[in-house]
Coordinates of C-alpha atoms in Angstrom, one line a residue:
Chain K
X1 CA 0.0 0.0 0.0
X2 CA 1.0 3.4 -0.2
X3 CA 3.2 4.9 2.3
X4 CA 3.4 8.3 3.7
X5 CA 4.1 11.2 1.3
X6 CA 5.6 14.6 1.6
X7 CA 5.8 17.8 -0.8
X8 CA 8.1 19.3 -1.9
X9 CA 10.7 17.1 -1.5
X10 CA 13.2 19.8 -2.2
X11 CA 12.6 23.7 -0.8
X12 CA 14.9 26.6 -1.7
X13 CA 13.6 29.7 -0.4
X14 CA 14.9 32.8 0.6
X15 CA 15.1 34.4 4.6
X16 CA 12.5 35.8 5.7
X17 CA 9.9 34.4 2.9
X18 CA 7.8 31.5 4.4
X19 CA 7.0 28.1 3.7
X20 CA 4.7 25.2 3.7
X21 CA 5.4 21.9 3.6
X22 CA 2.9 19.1 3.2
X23 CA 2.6 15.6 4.6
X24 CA 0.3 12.8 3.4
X25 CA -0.2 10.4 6.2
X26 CA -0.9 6.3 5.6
X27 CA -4.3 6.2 5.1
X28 CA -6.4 5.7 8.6
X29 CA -3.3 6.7 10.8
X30 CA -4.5 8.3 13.4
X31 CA -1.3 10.4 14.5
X32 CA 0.7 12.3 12.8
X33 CA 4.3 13.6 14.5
X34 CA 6.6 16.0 12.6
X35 CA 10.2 16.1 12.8
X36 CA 13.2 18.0 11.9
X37 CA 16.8 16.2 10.8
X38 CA 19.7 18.4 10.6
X39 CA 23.5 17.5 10.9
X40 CA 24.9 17.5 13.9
X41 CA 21.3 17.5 16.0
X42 CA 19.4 14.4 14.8
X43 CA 16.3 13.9 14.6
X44 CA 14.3 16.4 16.9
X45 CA 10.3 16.4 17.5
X46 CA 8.1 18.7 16.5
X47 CA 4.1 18.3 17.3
X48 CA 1.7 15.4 17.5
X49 CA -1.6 15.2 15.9
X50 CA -4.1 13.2 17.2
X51 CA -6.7 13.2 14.7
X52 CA -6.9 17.0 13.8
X53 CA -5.7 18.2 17.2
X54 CA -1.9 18.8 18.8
X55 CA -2.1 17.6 22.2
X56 CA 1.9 17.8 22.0
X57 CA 3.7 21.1 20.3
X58 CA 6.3 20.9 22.6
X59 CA 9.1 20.6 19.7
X60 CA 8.3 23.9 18.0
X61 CA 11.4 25.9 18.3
X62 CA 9.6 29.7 17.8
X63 CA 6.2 30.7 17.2
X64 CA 7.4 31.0 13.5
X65 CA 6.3 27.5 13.1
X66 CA 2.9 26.1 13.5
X67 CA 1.2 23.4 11.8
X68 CA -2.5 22.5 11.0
X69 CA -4.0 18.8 10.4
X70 CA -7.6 18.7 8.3
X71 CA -9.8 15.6 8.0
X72 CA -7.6 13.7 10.3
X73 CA -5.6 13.0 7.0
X74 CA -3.3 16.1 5.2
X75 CA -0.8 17.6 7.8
X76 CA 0.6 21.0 6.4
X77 CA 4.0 22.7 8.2
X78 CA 4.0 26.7 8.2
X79 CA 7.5 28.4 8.5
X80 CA 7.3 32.4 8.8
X81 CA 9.8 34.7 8.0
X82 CA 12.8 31.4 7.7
X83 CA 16.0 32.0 9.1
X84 CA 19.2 30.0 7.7
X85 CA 19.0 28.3 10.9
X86 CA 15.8 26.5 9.4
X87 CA 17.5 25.0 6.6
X88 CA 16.9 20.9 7.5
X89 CA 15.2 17.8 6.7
X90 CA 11.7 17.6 7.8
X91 CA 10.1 14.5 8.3
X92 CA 6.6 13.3 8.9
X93 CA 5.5 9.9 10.2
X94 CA 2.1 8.5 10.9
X95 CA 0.8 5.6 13.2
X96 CA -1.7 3.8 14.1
X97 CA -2.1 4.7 18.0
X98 CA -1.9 1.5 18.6
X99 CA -2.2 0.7 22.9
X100 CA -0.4 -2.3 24.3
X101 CA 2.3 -3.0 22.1
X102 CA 4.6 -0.6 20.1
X103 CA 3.2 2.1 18.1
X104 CA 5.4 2.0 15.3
X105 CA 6.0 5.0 13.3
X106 CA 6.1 5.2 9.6
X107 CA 8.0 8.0 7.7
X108 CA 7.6 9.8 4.9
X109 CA 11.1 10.7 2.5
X110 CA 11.0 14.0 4.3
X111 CA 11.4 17.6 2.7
X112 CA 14.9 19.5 2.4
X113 CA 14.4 22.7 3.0
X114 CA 17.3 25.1 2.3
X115 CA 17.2 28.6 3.7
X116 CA 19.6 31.1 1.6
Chain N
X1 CA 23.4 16.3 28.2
X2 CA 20.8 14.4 25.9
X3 CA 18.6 11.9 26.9
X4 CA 20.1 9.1 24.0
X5 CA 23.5 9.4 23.4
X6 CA 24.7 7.8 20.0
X7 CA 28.3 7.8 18.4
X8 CA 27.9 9.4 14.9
X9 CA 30.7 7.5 13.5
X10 CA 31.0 7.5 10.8
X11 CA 31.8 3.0 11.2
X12 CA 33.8 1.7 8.2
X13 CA 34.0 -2.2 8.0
X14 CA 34.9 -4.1 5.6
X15 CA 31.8 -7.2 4.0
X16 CA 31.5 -9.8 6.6
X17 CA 32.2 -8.3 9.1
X18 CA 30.5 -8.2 12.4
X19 CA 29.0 -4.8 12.9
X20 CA 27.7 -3.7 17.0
X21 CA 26.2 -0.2 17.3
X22 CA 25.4 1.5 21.1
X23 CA 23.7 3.7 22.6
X24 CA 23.0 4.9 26.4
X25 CA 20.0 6.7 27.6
X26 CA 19.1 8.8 30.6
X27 CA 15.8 8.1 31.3
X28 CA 14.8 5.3 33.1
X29 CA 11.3 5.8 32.1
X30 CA 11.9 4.6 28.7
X31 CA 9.7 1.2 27.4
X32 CA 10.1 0.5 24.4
X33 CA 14.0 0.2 22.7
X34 CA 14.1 0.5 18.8
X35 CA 17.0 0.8 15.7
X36 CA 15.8 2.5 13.1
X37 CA 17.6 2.4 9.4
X38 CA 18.2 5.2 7.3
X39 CA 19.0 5.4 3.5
X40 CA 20.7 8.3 2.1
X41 CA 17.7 10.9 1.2
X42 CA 15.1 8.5 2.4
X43 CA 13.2 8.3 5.7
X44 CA 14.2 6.2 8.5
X45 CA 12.6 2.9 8.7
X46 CA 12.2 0.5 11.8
X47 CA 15.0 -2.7 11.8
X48 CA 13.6 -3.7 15.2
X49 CA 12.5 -3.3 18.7
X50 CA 12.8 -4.7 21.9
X51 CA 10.8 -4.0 25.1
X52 CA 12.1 -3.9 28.7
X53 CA 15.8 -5.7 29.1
X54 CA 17.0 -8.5 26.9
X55 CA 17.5 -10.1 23.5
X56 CA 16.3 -10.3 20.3
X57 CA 17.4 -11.8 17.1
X58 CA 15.9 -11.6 13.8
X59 CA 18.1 -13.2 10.9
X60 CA 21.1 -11.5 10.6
X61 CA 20.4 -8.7 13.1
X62 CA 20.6 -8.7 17.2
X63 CA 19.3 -6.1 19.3
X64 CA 20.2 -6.1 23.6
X65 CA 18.6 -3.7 26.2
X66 CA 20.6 -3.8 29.6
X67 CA 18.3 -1.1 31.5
X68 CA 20.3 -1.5 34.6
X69 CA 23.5 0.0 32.6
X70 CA 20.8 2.4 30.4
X71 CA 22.5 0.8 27.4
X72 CA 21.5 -1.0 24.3
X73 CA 23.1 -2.4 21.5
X74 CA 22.6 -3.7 17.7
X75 CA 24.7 -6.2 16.4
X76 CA 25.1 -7.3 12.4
X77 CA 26.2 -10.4 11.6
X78 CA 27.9 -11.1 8.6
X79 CA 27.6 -7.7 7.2
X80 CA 26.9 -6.5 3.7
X81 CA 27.4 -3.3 1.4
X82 CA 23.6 -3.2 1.7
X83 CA 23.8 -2.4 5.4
X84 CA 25.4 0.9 4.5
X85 CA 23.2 3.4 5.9
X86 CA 22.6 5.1 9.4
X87 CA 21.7 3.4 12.1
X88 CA 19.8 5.5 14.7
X89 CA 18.7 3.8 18.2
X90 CA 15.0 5.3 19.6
X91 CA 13.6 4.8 22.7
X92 CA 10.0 5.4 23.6
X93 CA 7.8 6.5 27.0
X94 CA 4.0 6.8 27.3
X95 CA 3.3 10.6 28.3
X96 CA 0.6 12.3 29.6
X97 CA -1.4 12.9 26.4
X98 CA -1.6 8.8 26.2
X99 CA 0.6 8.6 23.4
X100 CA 4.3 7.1 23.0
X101 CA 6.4 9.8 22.5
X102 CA 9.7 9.0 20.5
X103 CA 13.1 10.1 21.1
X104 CA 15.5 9.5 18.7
X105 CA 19.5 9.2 18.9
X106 CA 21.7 11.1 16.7
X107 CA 22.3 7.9 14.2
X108 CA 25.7 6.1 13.2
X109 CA 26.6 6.5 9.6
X110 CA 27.6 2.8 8.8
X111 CA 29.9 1.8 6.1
X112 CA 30.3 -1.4 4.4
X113 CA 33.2 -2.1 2.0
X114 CA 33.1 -4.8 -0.5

C-alpha cells in the first residue's frame, strides 16, 4: 500500500519568505508527528496530531512554526519569515495509536528545506 | 546532556564483518527500545524493537537492552554493502497525552566495503 508522502521534496527559499510543507499520512493513521533532521542535532520532535488536534507542540522551536491537520488526514508545516537556521530535513511519520504494544512510526522521505 | 546518546561515526568495516552499534540513555522511564535504518535521502525505517531488558534476534540482526547500565546495543552479523546506511537507536515512554512519544538518537553513519 501506499506509504506516507511529503511535498516538496526539495525547498529553496529565501530568509525571511515563508513556507509550507505538506505531509500525506498512511491512510487511517490516526497520529501524525513531525520532525526536523539536521547535521549535527538528529532527529528532533516537533508536534503530534491526534486526529486533527496537537495535544503535544512541545518541539516547535519559535512561534514562527505552526502546523494545522484537516480531516484527520493532510498535515501541512507553516514556516514564517525562515531563518538560515531553518535550513533541515523535515520528516513526517504516521501511526496507528496503537495501545499495548509498540506504536510503530512510519516515515515519509522527508522535505529538504534550504534557507539562503 | 541528551537523553540518548549515540556515536555518529562515521563506522567503516569491511563485507563480513560483524558490525555492534550502542547507545545509552538517561531516562529510566523509557519502554520500548528501537533501531531504526536510514538510506541516504530516504526516511528512517524501523530494523527492530525490543521492550524492557534483553534479546532479540531476527536473521542476521541482534538487538540487547541492559536497562540497569541504560545501554542498548545492535549487532550485524555477517555484514553487507547493503547495510550501509545510518543506524539511529529510539527509545519510547508513554506521556501524559496517552501517546508514545519517540526520542531519537543522533544515528551512526555505517559503512560497508566490499
Amino acid at each position: 500500500g501506499a506509504g506516507v508522502s511529503q511535498s516538496p521534496s526539495n525547498k529553496v527559499t529565501e530568509k525571511g519568505k515563508d513556507v509550507e510543507l505538506r505531509c500525506d499520512p498512511i491512510s487511517g493513521h490516526t497520529a501524525l508527528y513531525w520532525y526536523r533532521q539536521s547535521l549535527g542535532q538528529g532527529l528532533e520532535f516537533l508536534i503530534y496530531f491526534q486526529g486533527n488536534s496537537a495535544p503535544d507542540k512541545s518541539g516547535l522551536p519559535s512561534d514562527r512554526f505552526s502546523a494545522e491537520r484537516t480531516g484527520g488526514s493532510v498535515s501541512t508545516l507553516t514556516i514564517q519569515r525562515t531563518q538560515q537556521e531553518d535550513s533541515a530535513v523535515y520528516l513526517c511519520a504516521s501511526s496507528l495509536e496503537l495501545a499495548g504494544t509498540l506504536d510503530t512510526q512510519y516515515f515519509g522521505p522527508g522535505t529538504r528545506l534550504t534557507v539562503l | 546532556q541528551k537523553e540518548v546518546e549515540q556515536d555518529p561515526g562515521p563506522l567503516s568495516v569491511p563485507e563480513g564483518a560483524i558490525v555492534s552499534l550502542n547507545c545509552t540513555y538517561s531516562n529510566s522511564a523509557f519502554q520500548y527500545f528501537m533501531w531504526y535504518r536510514q538510506y541516504s535521502r530516504k526516511g528512517p525505517e524501523l530494523l527492530m524493537y525490543t521492550y524492557s531488558s534483553g534479546n532479540k534476534e531476527d536473521g542476521r540482526f541482534t538487538a540487547q537492552v541492559d536497562k540497569s547500565s541504560k545501554y542498548i546495543s545492535l549487532f550485524i552479523r555477517d555484514s553487507q554493502p547493503s547495510d550501509s546506511a545510518t543506524y539511529l537507536c529510539a527509545m519510547s515512554v508513554r506521556v501524559s497525552g496517552g501517546y508514545q512519544k519517540v526520542t531519537f538518537g543522533i544515528g551512526t553513519k555505517l559503512q560497508v566495503i566490499p
